[in-house]
Coordinates of C-alpha atoms in Angstrom, one line a residue:
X14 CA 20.9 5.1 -2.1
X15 CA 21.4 1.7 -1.9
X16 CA 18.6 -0.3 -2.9
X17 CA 18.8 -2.4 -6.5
X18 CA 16.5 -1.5 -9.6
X19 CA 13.8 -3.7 -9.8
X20 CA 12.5 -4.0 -13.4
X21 CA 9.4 -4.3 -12.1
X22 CA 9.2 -1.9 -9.9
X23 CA 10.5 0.9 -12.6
X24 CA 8.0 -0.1 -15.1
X25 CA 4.7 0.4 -12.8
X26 CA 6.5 3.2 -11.4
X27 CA 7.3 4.9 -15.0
X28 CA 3.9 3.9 -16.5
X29 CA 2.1 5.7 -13.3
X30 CA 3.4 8.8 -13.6
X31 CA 2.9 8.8 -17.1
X32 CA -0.9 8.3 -16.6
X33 CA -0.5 10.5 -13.3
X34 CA 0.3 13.8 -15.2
X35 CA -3.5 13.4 -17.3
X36 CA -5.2 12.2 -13.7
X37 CA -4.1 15.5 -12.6
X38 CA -5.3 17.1 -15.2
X39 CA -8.6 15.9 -15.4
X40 CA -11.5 18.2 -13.6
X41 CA -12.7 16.8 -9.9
X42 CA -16.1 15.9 -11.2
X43 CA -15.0 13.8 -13.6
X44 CA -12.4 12.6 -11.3
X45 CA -15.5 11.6 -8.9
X46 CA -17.1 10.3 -11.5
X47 CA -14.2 7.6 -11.9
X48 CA -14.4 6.8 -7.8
X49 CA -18.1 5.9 -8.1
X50 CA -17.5 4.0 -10.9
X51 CA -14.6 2.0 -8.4
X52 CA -17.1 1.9 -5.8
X53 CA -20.1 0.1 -8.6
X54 CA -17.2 -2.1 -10.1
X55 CA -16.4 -3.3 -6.2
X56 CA -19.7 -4.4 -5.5
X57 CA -20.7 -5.9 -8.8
X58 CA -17.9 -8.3 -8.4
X59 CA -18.0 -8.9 -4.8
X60 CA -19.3 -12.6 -5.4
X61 CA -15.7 -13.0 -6.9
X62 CA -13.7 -10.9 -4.5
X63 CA -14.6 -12.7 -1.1
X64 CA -13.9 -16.4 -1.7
X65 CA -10.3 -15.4 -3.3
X66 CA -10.0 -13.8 -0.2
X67 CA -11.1 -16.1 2.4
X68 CA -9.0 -19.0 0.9
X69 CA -5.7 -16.5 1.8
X70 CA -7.3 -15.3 5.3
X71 CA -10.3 -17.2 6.7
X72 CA -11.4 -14.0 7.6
X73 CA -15.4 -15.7 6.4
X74 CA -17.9 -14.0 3.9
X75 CA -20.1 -11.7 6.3
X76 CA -16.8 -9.7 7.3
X77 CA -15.6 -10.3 3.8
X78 CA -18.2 -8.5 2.2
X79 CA -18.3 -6.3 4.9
X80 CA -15.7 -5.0 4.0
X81 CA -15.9 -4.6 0.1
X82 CA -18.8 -2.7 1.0
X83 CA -16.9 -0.3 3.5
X84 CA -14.2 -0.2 0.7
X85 CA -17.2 0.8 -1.9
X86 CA -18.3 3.5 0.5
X87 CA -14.6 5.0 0.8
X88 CA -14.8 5.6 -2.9
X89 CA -18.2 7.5 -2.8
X90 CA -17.0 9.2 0.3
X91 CA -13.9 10.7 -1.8
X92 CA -16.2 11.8 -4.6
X93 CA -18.0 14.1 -2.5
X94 CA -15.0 15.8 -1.4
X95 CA -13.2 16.7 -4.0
X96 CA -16.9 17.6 -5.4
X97 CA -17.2 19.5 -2.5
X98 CA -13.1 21.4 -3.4
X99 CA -12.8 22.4 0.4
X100 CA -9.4 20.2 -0.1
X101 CA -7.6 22.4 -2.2
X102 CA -8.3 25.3 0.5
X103 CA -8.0 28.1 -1.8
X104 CA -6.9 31.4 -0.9
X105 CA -7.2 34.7 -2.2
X106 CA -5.7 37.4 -0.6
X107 CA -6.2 41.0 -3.4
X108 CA -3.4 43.5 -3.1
X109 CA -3.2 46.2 -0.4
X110 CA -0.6 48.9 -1.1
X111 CA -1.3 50.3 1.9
X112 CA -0.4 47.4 4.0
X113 CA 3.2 47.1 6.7
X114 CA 4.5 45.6 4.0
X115 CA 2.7 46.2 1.1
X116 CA 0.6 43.2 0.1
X117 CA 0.8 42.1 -3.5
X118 CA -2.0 39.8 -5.1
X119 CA -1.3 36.1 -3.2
X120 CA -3.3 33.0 -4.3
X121 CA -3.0 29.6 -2.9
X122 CA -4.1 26.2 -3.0
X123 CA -3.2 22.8 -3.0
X124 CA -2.0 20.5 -6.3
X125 CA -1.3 16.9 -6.2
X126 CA 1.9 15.7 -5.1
X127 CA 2.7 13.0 -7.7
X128 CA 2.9 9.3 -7.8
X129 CA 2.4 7.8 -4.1
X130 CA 3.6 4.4 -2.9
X131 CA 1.3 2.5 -0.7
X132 CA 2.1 -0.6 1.4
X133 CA -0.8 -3.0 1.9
X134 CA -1.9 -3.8 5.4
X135 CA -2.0 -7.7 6.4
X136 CA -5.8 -7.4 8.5
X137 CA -7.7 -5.9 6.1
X138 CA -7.4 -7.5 2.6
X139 CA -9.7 -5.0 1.0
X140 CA -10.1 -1.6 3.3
X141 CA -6.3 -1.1 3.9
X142 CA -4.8 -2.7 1.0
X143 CA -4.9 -2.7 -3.0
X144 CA -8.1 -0.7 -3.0
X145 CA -7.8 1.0 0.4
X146 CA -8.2 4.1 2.3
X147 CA -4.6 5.1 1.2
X148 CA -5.1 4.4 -2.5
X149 CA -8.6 6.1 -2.4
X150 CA -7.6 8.9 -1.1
X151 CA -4.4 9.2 -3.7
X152 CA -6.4 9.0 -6.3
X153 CA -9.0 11.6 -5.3
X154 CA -6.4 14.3 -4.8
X155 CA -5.0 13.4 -8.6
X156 CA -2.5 11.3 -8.1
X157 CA -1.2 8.1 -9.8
X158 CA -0.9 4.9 -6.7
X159 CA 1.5 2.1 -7.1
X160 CA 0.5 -0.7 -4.3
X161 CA 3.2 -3.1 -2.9
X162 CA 0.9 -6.1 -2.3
X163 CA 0.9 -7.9 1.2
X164 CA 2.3 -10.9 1.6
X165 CA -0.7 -12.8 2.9
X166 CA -3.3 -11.9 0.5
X167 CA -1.3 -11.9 -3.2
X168 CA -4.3 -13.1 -5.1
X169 CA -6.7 -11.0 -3.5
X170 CA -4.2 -8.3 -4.1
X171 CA -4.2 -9.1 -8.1
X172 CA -7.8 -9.6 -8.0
X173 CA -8.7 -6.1 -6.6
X174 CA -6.3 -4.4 -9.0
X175 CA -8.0 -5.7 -11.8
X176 CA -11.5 -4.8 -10.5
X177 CA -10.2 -1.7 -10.0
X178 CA -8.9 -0.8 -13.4
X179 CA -12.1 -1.5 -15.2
X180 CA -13.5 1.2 -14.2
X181 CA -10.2 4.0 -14.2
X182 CA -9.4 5.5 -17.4
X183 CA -5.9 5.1 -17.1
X184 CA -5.3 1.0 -16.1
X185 CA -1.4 2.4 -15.4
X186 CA -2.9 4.7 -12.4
X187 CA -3.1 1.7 -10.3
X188 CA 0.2 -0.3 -10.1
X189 CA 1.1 -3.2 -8.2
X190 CA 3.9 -4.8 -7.4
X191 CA 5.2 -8.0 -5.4
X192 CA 7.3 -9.3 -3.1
X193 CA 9.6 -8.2 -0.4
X194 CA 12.2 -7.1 -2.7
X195 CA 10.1 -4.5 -4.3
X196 CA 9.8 -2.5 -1.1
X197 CA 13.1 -0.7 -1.2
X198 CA 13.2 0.3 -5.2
X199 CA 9.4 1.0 -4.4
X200 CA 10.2 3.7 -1.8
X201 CA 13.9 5.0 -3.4
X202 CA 12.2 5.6 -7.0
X203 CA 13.0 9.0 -8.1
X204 CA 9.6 9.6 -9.2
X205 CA 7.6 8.6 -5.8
X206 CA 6.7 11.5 -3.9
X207 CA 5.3 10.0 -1.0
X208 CA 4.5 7.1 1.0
X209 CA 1.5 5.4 3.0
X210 CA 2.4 2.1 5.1
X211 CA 0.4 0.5 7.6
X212 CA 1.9 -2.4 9.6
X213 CA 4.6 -3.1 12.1
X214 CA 6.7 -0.3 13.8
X215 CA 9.6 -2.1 13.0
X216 CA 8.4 -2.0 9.1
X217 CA 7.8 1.2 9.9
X218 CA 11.3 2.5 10.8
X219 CA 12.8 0.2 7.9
X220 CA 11.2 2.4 4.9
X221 CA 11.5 6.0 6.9
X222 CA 15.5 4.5 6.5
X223 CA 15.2 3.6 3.1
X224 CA 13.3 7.5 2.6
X225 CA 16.6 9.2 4.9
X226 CA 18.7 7.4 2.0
X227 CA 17.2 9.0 -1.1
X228 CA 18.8 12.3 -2.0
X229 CA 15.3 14.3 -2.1
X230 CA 13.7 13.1 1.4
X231 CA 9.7 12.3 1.0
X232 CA 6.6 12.5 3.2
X233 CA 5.9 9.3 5.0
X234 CA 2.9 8.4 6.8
X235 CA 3.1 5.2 8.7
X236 CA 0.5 3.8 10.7
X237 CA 3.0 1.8 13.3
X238 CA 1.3 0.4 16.7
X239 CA -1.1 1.7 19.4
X240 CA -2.0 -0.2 22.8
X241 CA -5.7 2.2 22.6
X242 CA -6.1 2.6 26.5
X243 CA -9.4 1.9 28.1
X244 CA -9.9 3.8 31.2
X245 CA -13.3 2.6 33.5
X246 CA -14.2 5.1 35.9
X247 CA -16.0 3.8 39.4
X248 CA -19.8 4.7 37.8
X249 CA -19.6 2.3 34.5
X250 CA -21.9 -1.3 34.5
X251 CA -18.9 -3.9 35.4
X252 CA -21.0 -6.2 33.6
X253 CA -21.7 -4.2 30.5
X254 CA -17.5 -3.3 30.3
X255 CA -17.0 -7.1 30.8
X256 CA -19.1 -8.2 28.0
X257 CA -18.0 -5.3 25.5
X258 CA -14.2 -5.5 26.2
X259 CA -14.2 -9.5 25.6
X260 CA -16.0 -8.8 22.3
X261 CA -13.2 -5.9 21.4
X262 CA -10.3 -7.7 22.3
X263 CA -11.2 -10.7 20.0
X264 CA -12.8 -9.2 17.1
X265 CA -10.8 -10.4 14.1
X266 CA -8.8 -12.7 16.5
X267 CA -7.1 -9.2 17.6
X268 CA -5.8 -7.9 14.8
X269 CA -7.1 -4.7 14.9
X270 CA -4.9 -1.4 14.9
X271 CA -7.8 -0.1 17.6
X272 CA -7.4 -3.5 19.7
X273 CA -8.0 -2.4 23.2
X274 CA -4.6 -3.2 24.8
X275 CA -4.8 -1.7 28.1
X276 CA -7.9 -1.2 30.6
X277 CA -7.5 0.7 33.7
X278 CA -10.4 -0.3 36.0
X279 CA -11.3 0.6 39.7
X280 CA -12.1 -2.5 42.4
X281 CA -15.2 -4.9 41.2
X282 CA -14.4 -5.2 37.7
X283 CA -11.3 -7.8 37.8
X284 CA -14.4 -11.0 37.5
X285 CA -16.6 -10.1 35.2
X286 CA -14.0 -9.3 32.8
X287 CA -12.3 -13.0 33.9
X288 CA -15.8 -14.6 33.2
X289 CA -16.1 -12.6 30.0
X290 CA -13.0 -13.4 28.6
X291 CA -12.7 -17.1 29.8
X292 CA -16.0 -17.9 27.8
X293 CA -14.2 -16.3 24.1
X294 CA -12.2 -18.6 22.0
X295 CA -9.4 -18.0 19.2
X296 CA -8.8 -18.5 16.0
X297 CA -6.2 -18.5 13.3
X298 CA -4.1 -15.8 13.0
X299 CA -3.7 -13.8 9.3
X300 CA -0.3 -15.1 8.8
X301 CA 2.7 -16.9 10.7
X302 CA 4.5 -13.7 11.0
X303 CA 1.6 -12.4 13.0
X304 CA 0.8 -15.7 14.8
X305 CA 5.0 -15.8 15.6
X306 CA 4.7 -12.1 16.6
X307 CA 1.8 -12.5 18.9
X308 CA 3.2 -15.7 20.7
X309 CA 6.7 -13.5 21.4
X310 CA 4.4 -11.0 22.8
X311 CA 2.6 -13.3 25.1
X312 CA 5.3 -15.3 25.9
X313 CA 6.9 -12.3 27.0
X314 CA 4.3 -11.4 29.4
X315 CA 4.2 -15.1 31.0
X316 CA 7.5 -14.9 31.6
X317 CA 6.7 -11.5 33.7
X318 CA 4.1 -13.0 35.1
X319 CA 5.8 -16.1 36.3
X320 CA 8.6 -14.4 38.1
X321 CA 6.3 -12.9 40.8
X322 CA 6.5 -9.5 39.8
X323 CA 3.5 -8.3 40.4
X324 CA 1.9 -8.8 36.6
X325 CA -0.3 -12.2 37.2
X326 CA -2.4 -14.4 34.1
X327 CA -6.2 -13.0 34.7
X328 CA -8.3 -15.0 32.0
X329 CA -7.5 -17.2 29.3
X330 CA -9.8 -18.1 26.2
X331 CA -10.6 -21.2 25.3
X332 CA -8.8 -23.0 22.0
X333 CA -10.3 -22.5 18.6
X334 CA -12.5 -25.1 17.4
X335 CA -13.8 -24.8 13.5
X336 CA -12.6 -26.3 10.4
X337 CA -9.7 -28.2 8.7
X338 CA -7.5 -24.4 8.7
X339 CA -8.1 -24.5 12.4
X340 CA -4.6 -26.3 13.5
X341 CA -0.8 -24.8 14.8
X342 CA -1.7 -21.5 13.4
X343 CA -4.3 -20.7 15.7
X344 CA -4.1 -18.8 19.1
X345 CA -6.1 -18.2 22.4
X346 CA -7.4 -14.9 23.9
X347 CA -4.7 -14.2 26.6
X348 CA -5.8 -11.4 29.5
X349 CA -2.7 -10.0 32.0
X350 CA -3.4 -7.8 35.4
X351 CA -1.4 -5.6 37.8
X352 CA -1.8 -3.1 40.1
X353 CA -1.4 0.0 38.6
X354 CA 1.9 0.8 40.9
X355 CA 3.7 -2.3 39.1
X356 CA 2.1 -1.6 35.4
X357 CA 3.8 2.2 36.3
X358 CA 7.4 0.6 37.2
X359 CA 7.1 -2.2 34.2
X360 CA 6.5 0.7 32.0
X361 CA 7.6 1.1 28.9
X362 CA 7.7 -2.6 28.5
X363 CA 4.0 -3.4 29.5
X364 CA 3.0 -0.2 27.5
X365 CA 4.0 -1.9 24.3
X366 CA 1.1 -3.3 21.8
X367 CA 1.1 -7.3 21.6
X368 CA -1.0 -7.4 18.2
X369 CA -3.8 -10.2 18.9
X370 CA -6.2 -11.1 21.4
X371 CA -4.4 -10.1 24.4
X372 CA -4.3 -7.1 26.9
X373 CA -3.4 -5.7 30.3
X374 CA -6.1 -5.0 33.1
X375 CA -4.3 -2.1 35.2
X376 CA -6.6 -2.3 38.6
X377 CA -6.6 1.8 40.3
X378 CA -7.4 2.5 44.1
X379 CA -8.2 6.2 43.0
X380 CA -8.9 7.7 39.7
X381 CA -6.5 10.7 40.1
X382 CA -3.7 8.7 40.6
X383 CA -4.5 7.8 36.5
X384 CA -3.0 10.8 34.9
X385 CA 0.5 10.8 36.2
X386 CA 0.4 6.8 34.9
X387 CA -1.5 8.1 31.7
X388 CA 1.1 10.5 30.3
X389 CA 3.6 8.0 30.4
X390 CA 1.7 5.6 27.4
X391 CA 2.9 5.9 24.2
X392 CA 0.9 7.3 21.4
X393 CA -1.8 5.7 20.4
X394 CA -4.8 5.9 18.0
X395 CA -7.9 5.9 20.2
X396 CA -8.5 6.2 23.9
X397 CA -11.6 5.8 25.8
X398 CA -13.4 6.2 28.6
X399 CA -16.3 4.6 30.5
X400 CA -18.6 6.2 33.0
X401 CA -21.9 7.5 33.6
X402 CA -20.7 10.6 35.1
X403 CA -19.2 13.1 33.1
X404 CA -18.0 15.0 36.1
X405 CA -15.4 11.8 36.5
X406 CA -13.9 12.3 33.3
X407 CA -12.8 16.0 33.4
X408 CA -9.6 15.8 34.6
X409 CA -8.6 13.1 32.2
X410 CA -9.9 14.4 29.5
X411 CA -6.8 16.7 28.6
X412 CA -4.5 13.8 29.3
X413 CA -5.8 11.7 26.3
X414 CA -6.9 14.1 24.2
X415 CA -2.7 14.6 24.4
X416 CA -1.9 10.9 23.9
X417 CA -4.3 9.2 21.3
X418 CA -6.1 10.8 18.3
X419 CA -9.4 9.3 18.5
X420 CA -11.5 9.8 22.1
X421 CA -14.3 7.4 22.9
X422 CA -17.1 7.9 25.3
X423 CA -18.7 4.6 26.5
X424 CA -17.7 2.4 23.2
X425 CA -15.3 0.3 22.1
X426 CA -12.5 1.4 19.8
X427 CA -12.6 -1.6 17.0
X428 CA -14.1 -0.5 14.6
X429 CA -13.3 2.8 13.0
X430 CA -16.2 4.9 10.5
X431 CA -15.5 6.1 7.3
X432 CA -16.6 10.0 7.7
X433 CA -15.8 13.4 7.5
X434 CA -15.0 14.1 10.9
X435 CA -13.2 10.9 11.3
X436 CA -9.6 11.1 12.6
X437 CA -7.5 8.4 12.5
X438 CA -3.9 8.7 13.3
X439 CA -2.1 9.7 16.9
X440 CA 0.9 10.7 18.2
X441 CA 4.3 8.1 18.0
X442 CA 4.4 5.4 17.5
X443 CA 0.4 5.4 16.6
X444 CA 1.3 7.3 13.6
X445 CA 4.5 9.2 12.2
X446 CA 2.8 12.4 11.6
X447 CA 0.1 13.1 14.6
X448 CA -1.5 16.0 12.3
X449 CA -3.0 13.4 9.7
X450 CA -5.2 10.3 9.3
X451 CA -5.1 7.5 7.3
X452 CA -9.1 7.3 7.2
X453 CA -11.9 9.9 6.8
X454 CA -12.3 12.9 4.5
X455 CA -9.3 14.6 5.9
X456 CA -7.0 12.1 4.6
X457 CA -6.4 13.1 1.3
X458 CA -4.5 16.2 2.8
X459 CA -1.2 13.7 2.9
X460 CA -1.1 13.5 -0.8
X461 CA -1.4 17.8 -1.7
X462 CA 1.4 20.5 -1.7
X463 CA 0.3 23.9 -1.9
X464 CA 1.4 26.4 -4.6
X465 CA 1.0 29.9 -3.9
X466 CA 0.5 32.5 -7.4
X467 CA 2.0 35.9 -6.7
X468 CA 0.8 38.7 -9.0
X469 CA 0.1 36.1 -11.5
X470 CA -1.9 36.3 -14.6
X471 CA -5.4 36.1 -14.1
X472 CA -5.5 33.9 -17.3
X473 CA -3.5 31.5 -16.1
X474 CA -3.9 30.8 -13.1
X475 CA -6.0 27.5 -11.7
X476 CA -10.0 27.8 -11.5
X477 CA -9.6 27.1 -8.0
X478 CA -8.5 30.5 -7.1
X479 CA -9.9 32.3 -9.8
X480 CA -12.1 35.6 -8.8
X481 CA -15.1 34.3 -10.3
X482 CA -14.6 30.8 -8.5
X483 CA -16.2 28.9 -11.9
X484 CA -15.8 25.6 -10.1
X485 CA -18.1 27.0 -7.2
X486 CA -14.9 25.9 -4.2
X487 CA -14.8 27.1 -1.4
X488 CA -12.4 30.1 -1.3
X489 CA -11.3 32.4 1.9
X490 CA -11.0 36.1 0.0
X491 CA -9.0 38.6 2.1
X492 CA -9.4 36.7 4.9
X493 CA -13.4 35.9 5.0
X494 CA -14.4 32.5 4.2
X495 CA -16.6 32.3 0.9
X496 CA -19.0 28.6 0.6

């Protein structure tokens, strides 16, 4: 390995494990008890939270508190399920001596994996970083979090921690570290057993380096890019796509991980998606890194666009206007089109995501020509399609359903519930691992290894799989699922 110790970095480390081997000891209901008490401590300080965190983002109070409520919710949503135990998926399969071969007494579930890093994301200062979906989710499965703050939001970062640890019972189950020289120690410590990141695919690749380097490999899951394709099919409203896709592309100034990149549309659309998007304006991006990433992106694009091949500018916004933090750090809504012959021969370039307010409008003759184009995208988290005729959509349907994780009838993807069901993650470079999500109920799955008891003794082994199921889990018994 070659990353340095970082005093820092081994102390929150060392002190979260420490408290991590009581969190996992500690029954689920009390466990859940803890989350709601999060989710109460969130919202009673809320009045504090959102001005710290508007002074580092000018993200504004209504999406501010917006979101310390959605983070709230996550809390309460992970209290239910590991009230609810279906997360530990206990087994039970009783001995059969009669069986090809015989069949001894097998019990499995799933345990906590141990102390998980998590890597803030820079667009949502509360429901993806310190208190996120990733640390939620940690915790609920019984496992201590240590949180490498973002860059762009450090006091927010230092405010939600100590929110936060009012209300666990262990103030060492939530560390937090800064800077980017912490990253690297963060990730190589011996005593992390997994990582959660959301950000750039180049960040991305840097830590699944740093993981290839330690001498025990660990899981990562890495929330990296997604261009979230829009495909309109001939029966959609031009004018109620227009209006909806301006709104999506510059929610948040773009920077949204379900920013709809790419829209496919048949003949008729091209103008009211120029009017649409020529009456938006911009705004200040989260940080320079972001703003300096976005202009590349564009820049690139003009470029294209400017050598006559084919790719040609289709709308532009208009320039922010708003307070004294409106100035060189702000950007404008930027919308590209091509036929979809020349998106096909510019791909994978103009199948990249340019994080921001910008996208592609691919224009189609004939909706079965799509496909062929379709498989070719890169994985992505959502795609979606708009129609008022089902029968349009079939043969598409098993394209996306192979290319993004998330498929949207007649919506918009920005915007992403915090559910059960939800499913949040996609196939590379969306996600690193396709199978899991980084929001919903099914998340907690990335931070649980399963343990399988052979002929052990019934005294010791974990109430989860226990015959007379005291906790009340569910449990599949010899094959037959048990509520």
């Amino acid at each position: 390995m070659t990353s340095s110790v970082n005093p820092a970095v081994t102390d929150a480390v060392e002190r979260a494990a420490a408290a991590g081997a009581r969190w996992r000891a500690t029954p689920a209901e009390e466990r859940a008890q803890v989350l709601e008490a999060v989710a109460d401590v969130l919202l009673k300080h809320a009045d504090e939270l959102w001005p710290v965190a508007h002074a580092e983002t000018h993200l504004g109070e209504v999406r501010l508190r917006g979101e310390i409520a959605r983070t709230a919710s996550q809390f309460r949503l992970f209290a239910d399920v590991i009230r609810d135990g279906g997360h530990v998926e206990a087994v039970i399969d009783h001995p059969d001596p009669g069986a090809t071969p015989p069949r001894p007494d097998v019990r499995r579930m799933y345990h906590p994996i141990g102390v998980v890093a998590v890597f803030s994301a820079s667009n949502f200062p509360f429901a993806f970083s310190v208190a996120g979906g990733d640390t939620v989710s940690a915790l609920a499965a019984g496992c201590p979090v240590v949180v490498k703050a973002h860059e762009g939001h450090p006091e927010t970062s230092d405010l939600t921690a100590s929110v936060v640890r009012q209300a666990l019972p262990d103030p060492d189950l939530l560390g937090l570290v800064h800077g980017f020289e912490a990253g690297a120690p963060l990730v190589q410590h011996p005593l992390v057993t997994a990582v959660g990141f959301t950000g750039s695919l180049a960040g991305g690749k840097a830590i699944q380096g740093l993981i290839d380097e330690r001498p025990d490999p660990i899981p990562f899951y890495g929330e990296l890019g997604s261009v979230n394709p829009v495909v309109v099919l001939p029966s959609a409203d031009p004018s109620a796509v227009a209006s909806g896709f301006a709104a999506s592309l510059t929610l948040g100034v773009g920077q949204f991980c379900t920013n709809p990149g790419l829209v496919f549309v048949p003949d008729g659309f091209e103008e009211p998606i120029r009017e649409a998007v020529a009456a938006t304006s911009g705004g200040l991006m989260l940080t320079a890194k972001i703003r300096d990433g976005y202009l590349r992106s564009v820049g690139r694009l003009a470029e294209r666009a400017e050598s006559g091949g084919g790719l040609s500018v289709l709308a532009t916004g208009s320039a922010a206007t708003g307070g004294p933090e409106i100035g060189a750090g702000a950007v404008t809504p930027q919308v590209f089109t091509a036929d979809l012959e020349v998106f096909a021969d510019g791909l994978p370039e103009l199948g990249e995501e340019c994080f921001g307010p910008a996208a592609i409008i691919v224009k189609y003759r004939d909706s079965s020509d799509l496909p062929a184009v379709l498989r070719r995208l890169p994985g992505s988290l959502t795609a979606t399609l708009h129609s008022t005729d089902p029968r349009e959509a079939h043969d598409l349907t098993p394209v996306l359903e192979r290319i993004a994780g998330r498929l949207i009838w007649n919506g918009w993807p920005t915007g992403v519930a915090v559910c059960w069901a939800m499913h949040h993650g996609g196939p590379w470079p969306a996600t690193t691992n396709a199978a899991h999500t980084s929001v919903g109920a099914a998340s907690i799955k990335r931070w649980l290894t399963p343990v399988a008891y052979q002929d052990w003794p019934a005294g010791l082994l974990p109430a989860e799989v226990r015959d007379d199921n005291p906790l009340g889990v569910p449990q599949r018994v010899d094959g037959r699922l048990r509520p």
